[in-house]
PDB file of C-alpha atoms in Angstrom:
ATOM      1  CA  UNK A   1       7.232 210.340 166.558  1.00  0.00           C
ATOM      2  CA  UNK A   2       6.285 210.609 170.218  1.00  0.00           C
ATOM      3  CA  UNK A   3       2.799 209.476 170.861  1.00  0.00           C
ATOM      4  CA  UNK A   4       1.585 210.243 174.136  1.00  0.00           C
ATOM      5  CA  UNK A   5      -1.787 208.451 175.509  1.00  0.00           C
ATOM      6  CA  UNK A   6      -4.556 211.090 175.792  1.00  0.00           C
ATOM      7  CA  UNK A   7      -7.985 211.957 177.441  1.00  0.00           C
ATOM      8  CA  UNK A   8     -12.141 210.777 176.147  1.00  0.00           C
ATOM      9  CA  UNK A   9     -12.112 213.928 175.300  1.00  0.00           C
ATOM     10  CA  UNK A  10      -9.921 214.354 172.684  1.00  0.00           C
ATOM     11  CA  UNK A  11      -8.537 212.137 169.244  1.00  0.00           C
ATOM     12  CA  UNK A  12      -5.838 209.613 170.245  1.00  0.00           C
ATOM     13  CA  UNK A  13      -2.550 211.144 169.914  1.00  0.00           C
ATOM     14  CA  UNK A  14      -1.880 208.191 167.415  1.00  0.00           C
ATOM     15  CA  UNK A  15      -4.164 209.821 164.838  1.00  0.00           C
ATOM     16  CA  UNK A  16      -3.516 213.852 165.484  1.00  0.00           C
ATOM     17  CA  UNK A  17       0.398 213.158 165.826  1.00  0.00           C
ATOM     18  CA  UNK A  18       0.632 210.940 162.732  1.00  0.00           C
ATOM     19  CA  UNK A  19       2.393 211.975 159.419  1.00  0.00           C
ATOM     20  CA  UNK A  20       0.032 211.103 157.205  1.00  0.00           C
ATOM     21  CA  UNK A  21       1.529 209.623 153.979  1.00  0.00           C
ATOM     22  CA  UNK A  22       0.564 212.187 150.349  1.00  0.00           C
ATOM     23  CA  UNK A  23       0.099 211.005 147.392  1.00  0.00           C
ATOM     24  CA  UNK A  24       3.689 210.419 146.170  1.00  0.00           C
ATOM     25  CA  UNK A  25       4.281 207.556 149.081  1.00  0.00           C
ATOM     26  CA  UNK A  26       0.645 205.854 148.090  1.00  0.00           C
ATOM     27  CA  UNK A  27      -2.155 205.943 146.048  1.00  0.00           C
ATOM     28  CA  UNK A  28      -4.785 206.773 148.569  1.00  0.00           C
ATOM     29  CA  UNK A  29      -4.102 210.640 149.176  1.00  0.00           C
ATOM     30  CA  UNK A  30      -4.129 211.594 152.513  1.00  0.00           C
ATOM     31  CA  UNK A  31      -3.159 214.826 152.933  1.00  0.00           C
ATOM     32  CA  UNK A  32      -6.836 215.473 152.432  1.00  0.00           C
ATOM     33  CA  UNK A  33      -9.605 213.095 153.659  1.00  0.00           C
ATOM     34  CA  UNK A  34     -12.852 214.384 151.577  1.00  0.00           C
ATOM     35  CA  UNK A  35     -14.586 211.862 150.401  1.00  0.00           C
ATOM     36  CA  UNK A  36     -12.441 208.380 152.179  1.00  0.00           C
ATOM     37  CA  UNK A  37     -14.643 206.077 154.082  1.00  0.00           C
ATOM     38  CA  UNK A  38     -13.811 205.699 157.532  1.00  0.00           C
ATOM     39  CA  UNK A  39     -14.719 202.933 159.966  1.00  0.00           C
ATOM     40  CA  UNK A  40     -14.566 203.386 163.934  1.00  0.00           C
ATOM     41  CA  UNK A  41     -15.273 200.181 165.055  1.00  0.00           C
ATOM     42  CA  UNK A  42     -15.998 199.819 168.836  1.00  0.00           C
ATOM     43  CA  UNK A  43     -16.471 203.576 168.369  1.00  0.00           C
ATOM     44  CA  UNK A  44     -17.658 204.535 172.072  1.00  0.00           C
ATOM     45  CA  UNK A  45     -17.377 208.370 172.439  1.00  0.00           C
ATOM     46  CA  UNK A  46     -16.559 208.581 168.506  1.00  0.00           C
ATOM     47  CA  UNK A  47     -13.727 210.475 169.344  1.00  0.00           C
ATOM     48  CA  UNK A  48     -11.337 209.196 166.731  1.00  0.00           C
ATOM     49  CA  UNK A  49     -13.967 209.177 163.934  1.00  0.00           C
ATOM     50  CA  UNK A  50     -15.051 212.881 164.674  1.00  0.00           C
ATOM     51  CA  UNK A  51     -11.505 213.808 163.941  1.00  0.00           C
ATOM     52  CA  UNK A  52     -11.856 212.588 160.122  1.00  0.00           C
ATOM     53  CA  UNK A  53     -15.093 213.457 159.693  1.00  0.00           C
ATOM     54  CA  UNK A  54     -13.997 217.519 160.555  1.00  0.00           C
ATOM     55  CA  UNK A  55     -11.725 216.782 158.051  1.00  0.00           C
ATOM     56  CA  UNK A  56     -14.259 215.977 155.279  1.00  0.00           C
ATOM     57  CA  UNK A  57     -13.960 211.945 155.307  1.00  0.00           C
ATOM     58  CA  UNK A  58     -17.572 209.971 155.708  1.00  0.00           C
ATOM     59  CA  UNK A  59     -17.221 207.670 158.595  1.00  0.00           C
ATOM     60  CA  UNK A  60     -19.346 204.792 159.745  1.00  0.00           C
ATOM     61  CA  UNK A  61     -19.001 204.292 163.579  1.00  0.00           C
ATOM     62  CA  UNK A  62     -19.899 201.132 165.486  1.00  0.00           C
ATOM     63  CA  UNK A  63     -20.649 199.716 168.879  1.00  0.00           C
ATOM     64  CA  UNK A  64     -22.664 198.026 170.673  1.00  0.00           C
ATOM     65  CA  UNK A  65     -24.030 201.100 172.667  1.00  0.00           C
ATOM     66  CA  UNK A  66     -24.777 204.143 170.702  1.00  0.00           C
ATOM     67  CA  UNK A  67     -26.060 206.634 173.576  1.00  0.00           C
ATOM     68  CA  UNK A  68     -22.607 208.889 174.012  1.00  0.00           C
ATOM     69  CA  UNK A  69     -23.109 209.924 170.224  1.00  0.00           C
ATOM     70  CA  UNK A  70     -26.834 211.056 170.029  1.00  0.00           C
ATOM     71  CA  UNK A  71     -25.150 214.424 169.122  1.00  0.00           C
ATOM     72  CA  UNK A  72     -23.215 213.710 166.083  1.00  0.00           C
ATOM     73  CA  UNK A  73     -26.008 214.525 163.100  1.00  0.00           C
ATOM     74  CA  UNK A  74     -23.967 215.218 160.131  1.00  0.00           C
ATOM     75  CA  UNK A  75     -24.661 213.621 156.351  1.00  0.00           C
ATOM     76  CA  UNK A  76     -22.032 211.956 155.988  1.00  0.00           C
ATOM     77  CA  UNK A  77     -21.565 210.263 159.816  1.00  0.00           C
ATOM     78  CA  UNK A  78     -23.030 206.694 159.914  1.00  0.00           C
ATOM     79  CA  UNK A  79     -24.290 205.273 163.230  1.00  0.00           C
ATOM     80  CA  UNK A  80     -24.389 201.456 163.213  1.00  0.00           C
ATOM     81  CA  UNK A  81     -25.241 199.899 166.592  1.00  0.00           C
ATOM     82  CA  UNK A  82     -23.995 196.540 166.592  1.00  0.00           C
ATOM     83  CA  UNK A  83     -22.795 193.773 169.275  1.00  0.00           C
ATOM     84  CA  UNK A  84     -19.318 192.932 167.617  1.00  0.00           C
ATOM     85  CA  UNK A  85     -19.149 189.610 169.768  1.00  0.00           C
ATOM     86  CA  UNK A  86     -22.276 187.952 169.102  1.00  0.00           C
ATOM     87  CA  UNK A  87     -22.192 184.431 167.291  1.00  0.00           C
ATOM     88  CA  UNK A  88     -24.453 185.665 164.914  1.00  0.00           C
ATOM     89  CA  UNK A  89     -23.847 189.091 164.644  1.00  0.00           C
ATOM     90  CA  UNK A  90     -23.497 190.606 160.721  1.00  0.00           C
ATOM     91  CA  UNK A  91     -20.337 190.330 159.151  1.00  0.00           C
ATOM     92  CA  UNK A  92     -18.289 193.333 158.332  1.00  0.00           C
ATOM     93  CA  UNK A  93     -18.698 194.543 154.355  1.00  0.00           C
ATOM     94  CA  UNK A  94     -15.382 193.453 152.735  1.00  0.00           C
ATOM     95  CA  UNK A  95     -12.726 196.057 150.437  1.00  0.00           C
ATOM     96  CA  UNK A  96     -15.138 198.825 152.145  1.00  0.00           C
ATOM     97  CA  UNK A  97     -13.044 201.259 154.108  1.00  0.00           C
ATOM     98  CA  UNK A  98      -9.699 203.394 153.145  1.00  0.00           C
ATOM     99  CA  UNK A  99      -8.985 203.806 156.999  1.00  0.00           C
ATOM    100  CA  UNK A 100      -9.897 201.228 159.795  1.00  0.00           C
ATOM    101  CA  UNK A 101     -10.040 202.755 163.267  1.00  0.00           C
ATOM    102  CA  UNK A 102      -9.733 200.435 166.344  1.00  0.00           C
ATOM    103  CA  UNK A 103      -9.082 201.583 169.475  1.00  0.00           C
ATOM    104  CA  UNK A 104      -8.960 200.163 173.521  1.00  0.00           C
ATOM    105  CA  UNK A 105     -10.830 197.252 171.751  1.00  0.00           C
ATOM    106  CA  UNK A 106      -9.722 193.265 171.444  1.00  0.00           C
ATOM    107  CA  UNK A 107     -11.944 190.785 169.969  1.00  0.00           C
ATOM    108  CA  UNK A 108      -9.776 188.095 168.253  1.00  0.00           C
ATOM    109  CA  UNK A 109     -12.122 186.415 166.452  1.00  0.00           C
ATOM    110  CA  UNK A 110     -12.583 189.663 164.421  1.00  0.00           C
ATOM    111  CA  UNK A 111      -9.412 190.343 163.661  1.00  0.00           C
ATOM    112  CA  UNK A 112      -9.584 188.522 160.375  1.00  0.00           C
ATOM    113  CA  UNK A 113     -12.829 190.785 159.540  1.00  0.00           C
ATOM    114  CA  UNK A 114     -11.068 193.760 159.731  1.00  0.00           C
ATOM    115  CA  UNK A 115      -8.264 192.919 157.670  1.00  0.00           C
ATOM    116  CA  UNK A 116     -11.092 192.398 155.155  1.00  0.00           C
ATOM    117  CA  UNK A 117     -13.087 195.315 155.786  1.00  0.00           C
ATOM    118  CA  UNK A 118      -9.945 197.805 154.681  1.00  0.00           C
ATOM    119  CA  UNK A 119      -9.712 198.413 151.051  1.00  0.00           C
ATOM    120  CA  UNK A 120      -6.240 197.561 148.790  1.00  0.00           C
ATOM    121  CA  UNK A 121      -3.472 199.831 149.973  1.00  0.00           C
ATOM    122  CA  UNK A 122      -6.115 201.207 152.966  1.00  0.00           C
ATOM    123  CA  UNK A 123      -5.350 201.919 156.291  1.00  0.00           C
ATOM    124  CA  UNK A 124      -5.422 200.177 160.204  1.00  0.00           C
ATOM    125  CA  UNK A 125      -5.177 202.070 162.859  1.00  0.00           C
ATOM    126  CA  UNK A 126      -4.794 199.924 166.043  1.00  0.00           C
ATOM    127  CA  UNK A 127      -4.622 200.964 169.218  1.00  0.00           C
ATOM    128  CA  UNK A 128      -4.941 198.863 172.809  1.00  0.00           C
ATOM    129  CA  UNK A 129      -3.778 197.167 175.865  1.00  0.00           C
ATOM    130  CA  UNK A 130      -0.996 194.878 176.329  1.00  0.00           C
ATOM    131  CA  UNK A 131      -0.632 191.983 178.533  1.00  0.00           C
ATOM    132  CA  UNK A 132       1.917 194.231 181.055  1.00  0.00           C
ATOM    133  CA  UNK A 133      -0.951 196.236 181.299  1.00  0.00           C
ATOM    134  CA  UNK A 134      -2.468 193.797 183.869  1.00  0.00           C
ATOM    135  CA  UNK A 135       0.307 194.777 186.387  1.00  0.00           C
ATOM    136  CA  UNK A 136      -0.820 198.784 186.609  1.00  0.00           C
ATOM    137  CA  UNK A 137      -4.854 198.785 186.610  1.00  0.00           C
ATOM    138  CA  UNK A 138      -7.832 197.402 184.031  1.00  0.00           C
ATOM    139  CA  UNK A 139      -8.038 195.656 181.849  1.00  0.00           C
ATOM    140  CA  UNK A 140      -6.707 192.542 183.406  1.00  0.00           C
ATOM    141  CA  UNK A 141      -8.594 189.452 181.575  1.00  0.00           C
ATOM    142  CA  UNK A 142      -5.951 188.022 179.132  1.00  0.00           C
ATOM    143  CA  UNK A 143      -8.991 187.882 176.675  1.00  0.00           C
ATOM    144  CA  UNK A 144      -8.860 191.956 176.011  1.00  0.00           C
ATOM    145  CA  UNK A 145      -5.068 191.956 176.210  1.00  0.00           C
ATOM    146  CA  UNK A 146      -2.754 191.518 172.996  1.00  0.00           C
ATOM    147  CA  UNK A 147       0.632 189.416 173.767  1.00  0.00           C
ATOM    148  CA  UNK A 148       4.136 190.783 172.456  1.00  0.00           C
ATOM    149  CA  UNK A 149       4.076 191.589 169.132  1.00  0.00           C
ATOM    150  CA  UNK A 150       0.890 189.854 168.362  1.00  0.00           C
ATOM    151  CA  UNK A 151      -0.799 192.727 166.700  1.00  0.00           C
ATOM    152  CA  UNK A 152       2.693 193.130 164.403  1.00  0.00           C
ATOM    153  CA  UNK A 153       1.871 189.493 163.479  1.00  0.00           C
ATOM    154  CA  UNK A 154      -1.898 189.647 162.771  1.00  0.00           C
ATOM    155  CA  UNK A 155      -1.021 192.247 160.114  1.00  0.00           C
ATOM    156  CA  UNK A 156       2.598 190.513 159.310  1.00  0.00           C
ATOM    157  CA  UNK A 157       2.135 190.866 155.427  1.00  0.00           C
ATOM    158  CA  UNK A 158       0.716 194.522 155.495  1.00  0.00           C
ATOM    159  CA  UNK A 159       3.201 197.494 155.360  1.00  0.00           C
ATOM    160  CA  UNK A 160       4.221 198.995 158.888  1.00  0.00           C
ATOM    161  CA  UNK A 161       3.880 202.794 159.020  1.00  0.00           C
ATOM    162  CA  UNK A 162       3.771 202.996 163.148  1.00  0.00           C
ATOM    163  CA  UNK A 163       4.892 200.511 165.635  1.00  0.00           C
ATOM    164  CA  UNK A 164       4.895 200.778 169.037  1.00  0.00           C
ATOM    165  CA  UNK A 165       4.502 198.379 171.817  1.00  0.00           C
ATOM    166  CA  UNK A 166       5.062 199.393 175.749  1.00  0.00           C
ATOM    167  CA  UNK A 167       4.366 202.857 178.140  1.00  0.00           C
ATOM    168  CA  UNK A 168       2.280 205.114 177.189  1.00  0.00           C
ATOM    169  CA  UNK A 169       1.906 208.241 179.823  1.00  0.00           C
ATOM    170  CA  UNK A 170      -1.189 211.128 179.524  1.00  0.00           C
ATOM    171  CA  UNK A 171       0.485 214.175 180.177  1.00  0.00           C
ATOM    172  CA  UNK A 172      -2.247 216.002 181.636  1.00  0.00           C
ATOM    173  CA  UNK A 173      -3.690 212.766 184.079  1.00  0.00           C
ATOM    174  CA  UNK A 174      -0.266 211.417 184.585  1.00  0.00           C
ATOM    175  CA  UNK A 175      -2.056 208.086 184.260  1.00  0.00           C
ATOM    176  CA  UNK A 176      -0.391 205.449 181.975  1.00  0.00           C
ATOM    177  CA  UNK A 177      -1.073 202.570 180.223  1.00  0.00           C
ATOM    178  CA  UNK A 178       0.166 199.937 178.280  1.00  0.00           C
ATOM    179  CA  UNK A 179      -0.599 199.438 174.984  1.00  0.00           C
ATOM    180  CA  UNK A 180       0.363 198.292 171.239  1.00  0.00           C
ATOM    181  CA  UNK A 181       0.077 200.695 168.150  1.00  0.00           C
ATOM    182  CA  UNK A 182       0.126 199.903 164.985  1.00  0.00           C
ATOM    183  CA  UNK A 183      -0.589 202.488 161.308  1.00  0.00           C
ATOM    184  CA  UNK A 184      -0.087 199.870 158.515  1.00  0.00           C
ATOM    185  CA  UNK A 185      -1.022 199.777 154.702  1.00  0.00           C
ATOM    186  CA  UNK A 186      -2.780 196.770 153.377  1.00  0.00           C
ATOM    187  CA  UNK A 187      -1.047 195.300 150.492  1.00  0.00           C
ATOM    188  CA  UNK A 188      -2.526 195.394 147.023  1.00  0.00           C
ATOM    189  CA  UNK A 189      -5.189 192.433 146.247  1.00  0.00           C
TER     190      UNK A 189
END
């Protein structure tokens, strides 16, 4: 699988160019998404959640700034406007979501909540910068970039469906990026 970086306008390529495993390879079917629970954290635009929620999932999207997503009214779309990186901020509800969404996002210290968050034999979907990514344009602060293979290693134990670590290029912008990506199955608890 090719996966291509892509616009604000559109899902990441990582979702809409994913296989996505049927029933006979898991117990979580997801050749249809009515009715699993879907969590964009650091949502922004919502463009990855809006992807399974046209597909029939019910998705909970979060960030600290809500305003790009006053348009999305549906039932089963859940707004939560949170600030992921205060000290005291709430703690993300544990064994809650079938497929974790994470995207252009890095806030260590949460890392461990969102292994919790997904469900037994649920979903991550990780997407974001590199360290090498520091030598083309922004980010640059070490804090928002992963080192090699660290996001392989935060989810070490779960089962690797995607892995990809290096250049990324938008087709239509030209621009590039570097990133990690990682699909992986949590184990069974």
């Amino acid at each position: 699988m090719s996966v291509t970086h892509t616009s604000t306008l559109t899902p990441a390529a990582l979702i809409t160019e994913f296989a996505w495993p049927n029933p006979s390879v898991s117990n979580l079917d997801l050749s249809c998404f009515d009715g699993l629970k879907v969590l964009d954290l650091a949502c922004g635009s919502g463009r990855n959640g809006l992807w399974f929620l046209a597909r029939g999932a019910e998705v909970t999207f979060i960030d600290r700034d809500l305003s790009a997503m006053s348009h999305i009214v549906q039932a089963n779309a859940y707004k939560l406007q949170r600030d992921l990186e205060a000290e005291a901020g709430p703690l993300l509800p544990v064994e809650e979501y079938d497929i974790v969404l994470v995207f252009n996002y890095l806030h260590r210290p949460l890392l461990p909540q969102i292994a919790k968050a997904v469900k037994s034999t649920g979903l991550i979907v990780y997407e974001t910068f590199t360290t090498q990514q520091a030598q083309i344009g922004r980010p640059r602060n070490p804090d928002f970039l992963l080192t090699e293979n660290e996001l392989k290693s935060v989810f070490a134990n779960w089962q690797s469906l995607h892995y990809f670590e290096g250049r990324l290029c938008d087709p239509q912008s030209t621009q590039s990026s570097y990133k990690a990506q990682l699909i992986a199955r949590k184990p069974t608890t």
